């Protein structure tokens, strides 16, 4: 079973110059954990992950100390930082050389990458052009369905 | 209860010794912890059997018969009735050495000690009040020497000492132990100085304390230099061969009982006392715990001294005394002991070099108790432990231990008279700051960025002057440290960050971060070409801005983000400058310090990865602003400074020895201090100054400055003005030296050979230093060719230079120039470098992505040739960083002399494959797959280097009295061990899990249908096959044969040993041919990856599979070859 058979074509994209606020909106609407960043020509620029954004909002020890040092201060800093981040461009947070798969790769290979690298969704790229994404649920749905189809057909004989 | 004064403890001990009572140990002002009289050389006639056996020990080591001899020794009475008190120390020393000889003479462990040793040993240890029956530092070191020339009893120096009871008696044992005796003798003044310092602190006498701190500091420097005599450089007079040391000396002192203590560095009592004196309270590292646990076992007098020193804290007094001079002196004492260039760091670096080699030639345990084998990299563990224990003395673990840097101010009344175009001469006021230095020392200071550069960077960041930025932990700590804790800010104006941070030249680390966040193509080209050092932060930012990247993200980012400005601009490093002044003789502390600095100005050319721009060096332009009064820091609070001692750049101890100084540009700076110091002598010895500068004006300036000395006739001044290509190639300095070839040859030769025995010095940028040493070699060859054939003269000159460096008569002070930082454009691949690890192909190594040719350098390395060759052909970055060479600007600069180019940056993109690994389906990025192959290649090279060293022992003197080429039972044993280690151990490492990983990668890329376990199955079949069994049987027969040889008649033994001598080259050839073939095979596979990069999957997969199939064939052939050796 190959990627092209299970991938989601027409993935949700975001432009390289978008702001973090815009990215947050897209995340919320799409319920995706990673967005594909692609230029107007359809070429994949990179991937923006929700996790990296949240990590950027979380203050480190020095920042917490600077804000007063208590747990309450830390919680407050988190919210304040989020607000400050909103208007900044997504650029520094984009993973610029992401792992990609090709439409002709095997689903088991995709499954291996997803699990080992703790990724939820991979871009599918054909000659540099973003043609789709393949996610954990895509893999599960496709493979588990295929198995039940086999069983059904076997039982039907 | 009133605390006992340390001085009183010393007095009481001296009284007891004067009365002939030695049982409580040795302690005196004159000799410290050494016996006041040389140790006895014989026991009474009743105990002659012990003396006799002691004299025969080396022979028993050579034939490995010590156990038989000690088993047959009579059981003698060591009670006071039979053995008078005067002989107890000698008896303890002999019996302790016997006990260790009994255990250590053979690798198999005996069942306890024979009663002939055990009984009297227990008795004498009791008589000396020891807490256990064990070999002590006194037995092995402090009481184990005699004077070569007894008519000079005060000369307890290496050249007048011999071991009293040697075990193997080789050079390594002699120098290793006797240097420690010398250190005890040299270090004796430290003990009374500590006691008197404490007295001064107790009565609140800062002046009295100052003079004792001076004594401590001077003595510590002498001790450090004495320690450097344990020298791994084969051209040194006091060469300690690391391989011979590891196999014959080092294992001896390892404890033989579970409750025992090894005699290790931690036991050295002088440093235990110093630890207490500086206020060390933390002993949690392994080395620290070991040190502390030894104290109850000290002789009673030493225990009393420890208690007395613990009672009153000198650092606490200094912290409260409010004297800047005392604080300065205390800081430099600490620097000399625990600082980065201090005694402990010197010890650790040396230990690392010796231990790394030692473990690779089969040592499995250190005296410090670290155990392990090759793959565990035990030497690194031991090294970390030593570093940790140094850190314990540095911060937190000690009270008031750092009292802050001395502060320097600009001298308003005196201007640097040598200031001229391109050269800045600055006079700093350090009056009352407790600063001391010697000719050759360096001054460290932290420069500030050029204000113009700060403005440009600010503009490129699109920030105005009002912007403040928050700091990360590193910056916060730096601000606190540079202000003695007064500056506790968590945010600063961006302008200040840029002024105090490193904004030029661009580092690779920062360039990669910039590329990572922007992915701008032009930036990618720069990083790929390793051309980042041709840039500064501001113009890279401008480049990004031109590509429509919003550079404000950097200062808007939070401080913990990798692209935050406080991470891109780390705090500025301190820079070292050679001091150009000498302290007047007789002064305790300096009133001023002078620097003479060449201004670094260069232009980066316009090109695809660089742009045309005039650049100014950070440090030199800072010094220029100091001179011009344009650097406010030096006026107000002052500038924190630190003297960095240069034990390897010193005037000769003998003021009568001539000196020859070779300077390039600003490299004249330390020589001005040398000349000033020499000029203060009543009749200065001849001095030569060769100087290469860019302008005639400079020559005139120096000629004027030095006119009095030149006129007095003792200083010969040979200047040359260079320009253009001649400067770069060093042609001018070479011709200058060749002109004086005859005179230089006379200066090089030792007085014993009719020469003047001068010490030579070179100072300048890396390129100049390389030209100077080559120029001197050419000059010497020229002089020698008058009486010798051309090739003999060249070889002779080269040998002279190596020897001069080895004995410390050619010393260098090298500084970085921009050229060494800017890329040369030449690149190499790992597969090429791996082949450069033998005489035929030369010796190369990789450090931080840069390739160096260390063929000639290996003869010049102060740490010895062996450790350099050990890292040849592979990536030495890890070891290089381990010994903190990367933090030493001088070493970094010196490295520039041997630079070839860089490792080509390969582009693997985000290509990957999925393999069948040990845990099932496994994702492997192509870049990681490449690293796995290179790791295997480097492992093969590492084993190849280790095996060469391992076999080398048979060409060495292992026991006194044999010739290097002699075969002995001990050497035969080491030979068989080396081979066994190779077959049993190294081969296992090479064909273990690492190879499985490579196989799974190869199959994953090339042959999806290939059997994931075929390689392992084939290797298992070989290991269980007939050939492997026959090879193992052959080795077992060889061991039996060796044991038999110990028992037969001398004639038969000689015959057997002659056969083993013939066997050696066969064994070595088989092992090394296998490794050579293996390396070539793996290198071919790596080369395929390097060639195809991201398209490996399509093009090179089959080559990977073929390489591994070839490895399997090599392993099979190896066993056949070993089994076929006929002599077995």
PDB file of N, CA and C in Angstrom, chain A residues 45 55-60 62-63 65-66 77 81 84-85 88-89 91-94 96-102 105 108-110 112-113 116-117, chain B residues 470-473 476 490 515-519 549-550 553 556-561 563 907 909-910 912-914 921-925 928 1008 1094 1097:
ATOM      1  N   UNK A  45       7.750  24.998   1.631  1.00  0.00           N
ATOM      2  CA  UNK A  45       8.774  25.823   2.288  1.00  0.00           C
ATOM      3  C   UNK A  45       9.189  25.183   3.611  1.00  0.00           C
ATOM      4  N   UNK A  55       5.974  25.787  22.817  1.00  0.00           N
ATOM      5  CA  UNK A  55       7.304  25.812  23.445  1.00  0.00           C
ATOM      6  C   UNK A  55       7.845  27.240  23.485  1.00  0.00           C
ATOM      7  N   UNK A  56       7.603  28.011  22.448  1.00  0.00           N
ATOM      8  CA  UNK A  56       8.092  29.393  22.407  1.00  0.00           C
ATOM      9  C   UNK A  56       7.400  30.252  23.457  1.00  0.00           C
ATOM     10  N   UNK A  57       6.185  29.871  23.814  1.00  0.00           N
ATOM     11  CA  UNK A  57       5.453  30.667  24.808  1.00  0.00           C
ATOM     12  C   UNK A  57       5.879  30.347  26.233  1.00  0.00           C
ATOM     13  N   UNK A  58       6.349  29.120  26.453  1.00  0.00           N
ATOM     14  CA  UNK A  58       6.693  28.702  27.813  1.00  0.00           C
ATOM     15  C   UNK A  58       7.956  29.413  28.286  1.00  0.00           C
ATOM     16  N   UNK A  59       7.898  30.124  29.410  1.00  0.00           N
ATOM     17  CA  UNK A  59       9.084  30.843  29.875  1.00  0.00           C
ATOM     18  C   UNK A  59      10.102  29.888  30.514  1.00  0.00           C
ATOM     19  N   UNK A  60      11.378  30.260  30.478  1.00  0.00           N
ATOM     20  CA  UNK A  60      12.391  29.463  31.166  1.00  0.00           C
ATOM     21  C   UNK A  60      12.611  30.039  32.569  1.00  0.00           C
ATOM     22  N   UNK A  62      14.971  31.739  33.988  1.00  0.00           N
ATOM     23  CA  UNK A  62      15.400  33.126  34.135  1.00  0.00           C
ATOM     24  C   UNK A  62      14.218  34.080  33.988  1.00  0.00           C
ATOM     25  N   UNK A  63      13.348  33.789  33.003  1.00  0.00           N
ATOM     26  CA  UNK A  63      12.198  34.665  32.775  1.00  0.00           C
ATOM     27  C   UNK A  63      11.254  34.620  33.972  1.00  0.00           C
ATOM     28  N   UNK A  65      12.064  33.934  37.072  1.00  0.00           N
ATOM     29  CA  UNK A  65      12.720  34.674  38.160  1.00  0.00           C
ATOM     30  C   UNK A  65      12.553  36.168  37.949  1.00  0.00           C
ATOM     31  N   UNK A  66      12.774  36.608  36.687  1.00  0.00           N
ATOM     32  CA  UNK A  66      12.680  38.018  36.367  1.00  0.00           C
ATOM     33  C   UNK A  66      11.280  38.563  36.638  1.00  0.00           C
ATOM     34  N   UNK A  77       3.287  35.006  33.076  1.00  0.00           N
ATOM     35  CA  UNK A  77       4.261  35.268  32.010  1.00  0.00           C
ATOM     36  C   UNK A  77       3.868  34.506  30.741  1.00  0.00           C
ATOM     37  N   UNK A  81       3.377  36.429  27.315  1.00  0.00           N
ATOM     38  CA  UNK A  81       4.229  36.139  26.163  1.00  0.00           C
ATOM     39  C   UNK A  81       3.409  35.758  24.949  1.00  0.00           C
ATOM     40  N   UNK A  84       2.248  38.767  23.264  1.00  0.00           N
ATOM     41  CA  UNK A  84       3.326  39.468  22.555  1.00  0.00           C
ATOM     42  C   UNK A  84       3.685  38.774  21.245  1.00  0.00           C
ATOM     43  N   UNK A  85       3.609  37.445  21.284  1.00  0.00           N
ATOM     44  CA  UNK A  85       4.020  36.677  20.116  1.00  0.00           C
ATOM     45  C   UNK A  85       3.066  36.870  18.935  1.00  0.00           C
ATOM     46  N   UNK A  88       3.940  38.540  15.659  1.00  0.00           N
ATOM     47  CA  UNK A  88       5.221  38.228  15.011  1.00  0.00           C
ATOM     48  C   UNK A  88       5.014  37.262  13.853  1.00  0.00           C
ATOM     49  N   UNK A  89       5.934  37.311  12.883  1.00  0.00           N
ATOM     50  CA  UNK A  89       5.803  36.377  11.756  1.00  0.00           C
ATOM     51  C   UNK A  89       6.158  34.942  12.175  1.00  0.00           C
ATOM     52  N   UNK A  91       7.986  33.000  10.586  1.00  0.00           N
ATOM     53  CA  UNK A  91       9.253  32.589   9.970  1.00  0.00           C
ATOM     54  C   UNK A  91      10.220  31.826  10.888  1.00  0.00           C
ATOM     55  N   UNK A  92      10.601  32.397  12.064  1.00  0.00           N
ATOM     56  CA  UNK A  92      11.633  31.676  12.818  1.00  0.00           C
ATOM     57  C   UNK A  92      11.176  30.317  13.360  1.00  0.00           C
ATOM     58  N   UNK A  93       9.900  30.068  13.340  1.00  0.00           N
ATOM     59  CA  UNK A  93       9.403  28.821  13.940  1.00  0.00           C
ATOM     60  C   UNK A  93       9.156  27.729  12.903  1.00  0.00           C
ATOM     61  N   UNK A  94       9.365  28.089  11.639  1.00  0.00           N
ATOM     62  CA  UNK A  94       9.111  27.102  10.585  1.00  0.00           C
ATOM     63  C   UNK A  94      10.294  26.129  10.481  1.00  0.00           C
ATOM     64  N   UNK A  96      12.528  24.210   8.396  1.00  0.00           N
ATOM     65  CA  UNK A  96      12.743  24.478   6.975  1.00  0.00           C
ATOM     66  C   UNK A  96      13.227  23.271   6.167  1.00  0.00           C
ATOM     67  N   UNK A  97      13.766  22.246   6.825  1.00  0.00           N
ATOM     68  CA  UNK A  97      14.097  21.052   6.033  1.00  0.00           C
ATOM     69  C   UNK A  97      13.386  19.851   6.652  1.00  0.00           C
ATOM     70  N   UNK A  98      12.063  19.812   6.516  1.00  0.00           N
ATOM     71  CA  UNK A  98      11.322  18.756   7.199  1.00  0.00           C
ATOM     72  C   UNK A  98      11.498  17.414   6.495  1.00  0.00           C
ATOM     73  N   UNK A  99      11.212  16.350   7.229  1.00  0.00           N
ATOM     74  CA  UNK A  99      11.183  15.035   6.589  1.00  0.00           C
ATOM     75  C   UNK A  99       9.948  15.014   5.697  1.00  0.00           C
ATOM     76  N   UNK A 100      10.150  14.565   4.459  1.00  0.00           N
ATOM     77  CA  UNK A 100       8.999  14.461   3.557  1.00  0.00           C
ATOM     78  C   UNK A 100       8.928  13.036   3.015  1.00  0.00           C
ATOM     79  N   UNK A 101       7.757  12.659   2.529  1.00  0.00           N
ATOM     80  CA  UNK A 101       7.643  11.365   1.853  1.00  0.00           C
ATOM     81  C   UNK A 101       7.158  11.618   0.433  1.00  0.00           C
ATOM     82  N   UNK A 102       7.377  10.610  -0.411  1.00  0.00           N
ATOM     83  CA  UNK A 102       6.953  10.718  -1.802  1.00  0.00           C
ATOM     84  C   UNK A 102       5.681   9.896  -1.987  1.00  0.00           C
ATOM     85  N   UNK A 105       6.166   6.112  -1.759  1.00  0.00           N
ATOM     86  CA  UNK A 105       6.694   5.401  -0.590  1.00  0.00           C
ATOM     87  C   UNK A 105       5.630   4.497   0.013  1.00  0.00           C
ATOM     88  N   UNK A 108       4.048   1.539   5.435  1.00  0.00           N
ATOM     89  CA  UNK A 108       4.776   1.064   6.625  1.00  0.00           C
ATOM     90  C   UNK A 108       5.983   1.957   6.907  1.00  0.00           C
ATOM     91  N   UNK A 109       6.592   2.452   5.835  1.00  0.00           N
ATOM     92  CA  UNK A 109       7.706   3.373   6.032  1.00  0.00           C
ATOM     93  C   UNK A 109       7.214   4.655   6.689  1.00  0.00           C
ATOM     94  N   UNK A 110       6.084   5.129   6.224  1.00  0.00           N
ATOM     95  CA  UNK A 110       5.487   6.334   6.807  1.00  0.00           C
ATOM     96  C   UNK A 110       5.178   6.093   8.282  1.00  0.00           C
ATOM     97  N   UNK A 112       6.568   4.087  10.337  1.00  0.00           N
ATOM     98  CA  UNK A 112       7.820   4.062  11.102  1.00  0.00           C
ATOM     99  C   UNK A 112       8.279   5.477  11.427  1.00  0.00           C
ATOM    100  N   UNK A 113       8.263   6.342  10.420  1.00  0.00           N
ATOM    101  CA  UNK A 113       8.713   7.724  10.638  1.00  0.00           C
ATOM    102  C   UNK A 113       7.819   8.423  11.655  1.00  0.00           C
ATOM    103  N   UNK A 116       8.562   6.943  15.195  1.00  0.00           N
ATOM    104  CA  UNK A 116       9.908   7.123  15.735  1.00  0.00           C
ATOM    105  C   UNK A 116      10.240   8.594  15.948  1.00  0.00           C
ATOM    106  N   UNK A 117       9.769   9.447  15.087  1.00  0.00           N
ATOM    107  CA  UNK A 117      10.076  10.872  15.211  1.00  0.00           C
ATOM    108  C   UNK A 117       8.977  11.636  15.949  1.00  0.00           C
TER     109      UNK A 117
ATOM    110  N   UNK B 470      16.037  41.261  27.141  1.00  0.00           N
ATOM    111  CA  UNK B 470      16.218  40.409  28.321  1.00  0.00           C
ATOM    112  C   UNK B 470      17.363  39.432  28.079  1.00  0.00           C
ATOM    113  N   UNK B 471      17.956  38.958  29.179  1.00  0.00           N
ATOM    114  CA  UNK B 471      19.185  38.162  29.091  1.00  0.00           C
ATOM    115  C   UNK B 471      18.926  36.703  29.447  1.00  0.00           C
ATOM    116  N   UNK B 472      19.799  35.844  28.929  1.00  0.00           N
ATOM    117  CA  UNK B 472      19.733  34.440  29.331  1.00  0.00           C
ATOM    118  C   UNK B 472      20.694  34.206  30.504  1.00  0.00           C
ATOM    119  N   UNK B 473      20.681  32.981  31.006  1.00  0.00           N
ATOM    120  CA  UNK B 473      21.433  32.673  32.224  1.00  0.00           C
ATOM    121  C   UNK B 473      22.929  32.968  32.056  1.00  0.00           C
ATOM    122  N   UNK B 476      23.561  36.682  32.363  1.00  0.00           N
ATOM    123  CA  UNK B 476      23.346  37.146  33.739  1.00  0.00           C
ATOM    124  C   UNK B 476      24.543  36.774  34.597  1.00  0.00           C
ATOM    125  N   UNK B 490      18.737  41.655  34.791  1.00  0.00           N
ATOM    126  CA  UNK B 490      18.205  40.610  33.913  1.00  0.00           C
ATOM    127  C   UNK B 490      17.882  41.154  32.527  1.00  0.00           C
ATOM    128  N   UNK B 515      20.680  30.701   9.537  1.00  0.00           N
ATOM    129  CA  UNK B 515      20.216  29.952   8.370  1.00  0.00           C
ATOM    130  C   UNK B 515      18.968  29.147   8.722  1.00  0.00           C
ATOM    131  N   UNK B 516      18.993  28.553   9.892  1.00  0.00           N
ATOM    132  CA  UNK B 516      17.869  27.718  10.316  1.00  0.00           C
ATOM    133  C   UNK B 516      16.561  28.491  10.365  1.00  0.00           C
ATOM    134  N   UNK B 517      16.589  29.738  10.863  1.00  0.00           N
ATOM    135  CA  UNK B 517      15.331  30.478  10.981  1.00  0.00           C
ATOM    136  C   UNK B 517      14.921  31.141   9.667  1.00  0.00           C
ATOM    137  N   UNK B 518      15.869  31.317   8.773  1.00  0.00           N
ATOM    138  CA  UNK B 518      15.505  32.080   7.573  1.00  0.00           C
ATOM    139  C   UNK B 518      15.513  31.239   6.298  1.00  0.00           C
ATOM    140  N   UNK B 519      16.396  30.248   6.249  1.00  0.00           N
ATOM    141  CA  UNK B 519      16.555  29.418   5.061  1.00  0.00           C
ATOM    142  C   UNK B 519      16.833  30.258   3.810  1.00  0.00           C
ATOM    143  N   UNK B 549      13.827  39.421   5.011  1.00  0.00           N
ATOM    144  CA  UNK B 549      13.642  38.807   6.331  1.00  0.00           C
ATOM    145  C   UNK B 549      13.563  39.913   7.377  1.00  0.00           C
ATOM    146  N   UNK B 550      12.610  39.800   8.272  1.00  0.00           N
ATOM    147  CA  UNK B 550      12.418  40.829   9.301  1.00  0.00           C
ATOM    148  C   UNK B 550      13.367  40.559  10.474  1.00  0.00           C
ATOM    149  N   UNK B 553      12.912  40.109  14.578  1.00  0.00           N
ATOM    150  CA  UNK B 553      12.535  38.908  15.339  1.00  0.00           C
ATOM    151  C   UNK B 553      13.612  38.539  16.369  1.00  0.00           C
ATOM    152  N   UNK B 556      13.216  40.711  19.452  1.00  0.00           N
ATOM    153  CA  UNK B 556      11.882  40.555  20.030  1.00  0.00           C
ATOM    154  C   UNK B 556      11.702  39.167  20.636  1.00  0.00           C
ATOM    155  N   UNK B 557      12.570  38.244  20.244  1.00  0.00           N
ATOM    156  CA  UNK B 557      12.424  36.866  20.724  1.00  0.00           C
ATOM    157  C   UNK B 557      12.670  36.802  22.228  1.00  0.00           C
ATOM    158  N   UNK B 558      12.121  35.792  22.861  1.00  0.00           N
ATOM    159  CA  UNK B 558      12.345  35.606  24.288  1.00  0.00           C
ATOM    160  C   UNK B 558      13.738  35.020  24.502  1.00  0.00           C
ATOM    161  N   UNK B 559      14.315  35.326  25.666  1.00  0.00           N
ATOM    162  CA  UNK B 559      15.742  34.985  25.843  1.00  0.00           C
ATOM    163  C   UNK B 559      16.035  33.479  25.769  1.00  0.00           C
ATOM    164  N   UNK B 560      15.045  32.652  25.966  1.00  0.00           N
ATOM    165  CA  UNK B 560      15.320  31.209  25.920  1.00  0.00           C
ATOM    166  C   UNK B 560      15.215  30.646  24.503  1.00  0.00           C
ATOM    167  N   UNK B 561      14.782  31.458  23.569  1.00  0.00           N
ATOM    168  CA  UNK B 561      14.673  30.940  22.201  1.00  0.00           C
ATOM    169  C   UNK B 561      16.055  30.928  21.545  1.00  0.00           C
ATOM    170  N   UNK B 563      17.079  31.691  18.723  1.00  0.00           N
ATOM    171  CA  UNK B 563      17.442  32.814  17.866  1.00  0.00           C
ATOM    172  C   UNK B 563      17.370  34.149  18.594  1.00  0.00           C
ATOM    173  N   UNK B 907      25.592  17.442   1.422  1.00  0.00           N
ATOM    174  CA  UNK B 907      24.174  17.789   1.415  1.00  0.00           C
ATOM    175  C   UNK B 907      23.356  16.503   1.296  1.00  0.00           C
ATOM    176  N   UNK B 909      20.180  16.495   2.456  1.00  0.00           N
ATOM    177  CA  UNK B 909      18.782  16.907   2.492  1.00  0.00           C
ATOM    178  C   UNK B 909      18.064  16.220   3.632  1.00  0.00           C
ATOM    179  N   UNK B 910      16.790  15.933   3.417  1.00  0.00           N
ATOM    180  CA  UNK B 910      16.089  15.175   4.447  1.00  0.00           C
ATOM    181  C   UNK B 910      15.796  13.765   3.937  1.00  0.00           C
ATOM    182  N   UNK B 912      15.973   9.744   3.534  1.00  0.00           N
ATOM    183  CA  UNK B 912      15.912   8.747   4.617  1.00  0.00           C
ATOM    184  C   UNK B 912      15.690   7.366   4.049  1.00  0.00           C
ATOM    185  N   UNK B 913      15.811   6.380   4.907  1.00  0.00           N
ATOM    186  CA  UNK B 913      15.352   5.044   4.565  1.00  0.00           C
ATOM    187  C   UNK B 913      14.775   4.400   5.812  1.00  0.00           C
ATOM    188  N   UNK B 914      14.040   3.329   5.597  1.00  0.00           N
ATOM    189  CA  UNK B 914      13.518   2.572   6.737  1.00  0.00           C
ATOM    190  C   UNK B 914      14.173   1.203   6.689  1.00  0.00           C
ATOM    191  N   UNK B 921      11.133  -2.211  12.628  1.00  0.00           N
ATOM    192  CA  UNK B 921      11.271  -1.184  11.600  1.00  0.00           C
ATOM    193  C   UNK B 921      11.882   0.077  12.202  1.00  0.00           C
ATOM    194  N   UNK B 922      12.898   0.621  11.530  1.00  0.00           N
ATOM    195  CA  UNK B 922      13.611   1.761  12.083  1.00  0.00           C
ATOM    196  C   UNK B 922      13.817   2.808  11.004  1.00  0.00           C
ATOM    197  N   UNK B 923      13.540   4.048  11.378  1.00  0.00           N
ATOM    198  CA  UNK B 923      13.755   5.163  10.456  1.00  0.00           C
ATOM    199  C   UNK B 923      15.202   5.624  10.568  1.00  0.00           C
ATOM    200  N   UNK B 924      15.880   5.782   9.454  1.00  0.00           N
ATOM    201  CA  UNK B 924      17.256   6.290   9.468  1.00  0.00           C
ATOM    202  C   UNK B 924      17.362   7.423   8.460  1.00  0.00           C
ATOM    203  N   UNK B 925      17.694   8.617   8.968  1.00  0.00           N
ATOM    204  CA  UNK B 925      17.933   9.734   8.050  1.00  0.00           C
ATOM    205  C   UNK B 925      19.250   9.467   7.341  1.00  0.00           C
ATOM    206  N   UNK B 928      22.230  10.611   9.141  1.00  0.00           N
ATOM    207  CA  UNK B 928      22.617   9.751  10.267  1.00  0.00           C
ATOM    208  C   UNK B 928      23.294   8.480   9.770  1.00  0.00           C
ATOM    209  N   UNK B1008      15.863  -3.857  -0.732  1.00  0.00           N
ATOM    210  CA  UNK B1008      14.708  -4.006   0.156  1.00  0.00           C
ATOM    211  C   UNK B1008      14.398  -5.476   0.416  1.00  0.00           C
ATOM    212  N   UNK B1094      22.841  13.170  -1.544  1.00  0.00           N
ATOM    213  CA  UNK B1094      21.414  12.888  -1.362  1.00  0.00           C
ATOM    214  C   UNK B1094      20.875  11.869  -2.359  1.00  0.00           C
ATOM    215  N   UNK B1097      20.709   6.793  -2.347  1.00  0.00           N
ATOM    216  CA  UNK B1097      19.725   5.719  -2.440  1.00  0.00           C
ATOM    217  C   UNK B1097      19.685   5.138  -3.851  1.00  0.00           C
TER     218      UNK B1097
END
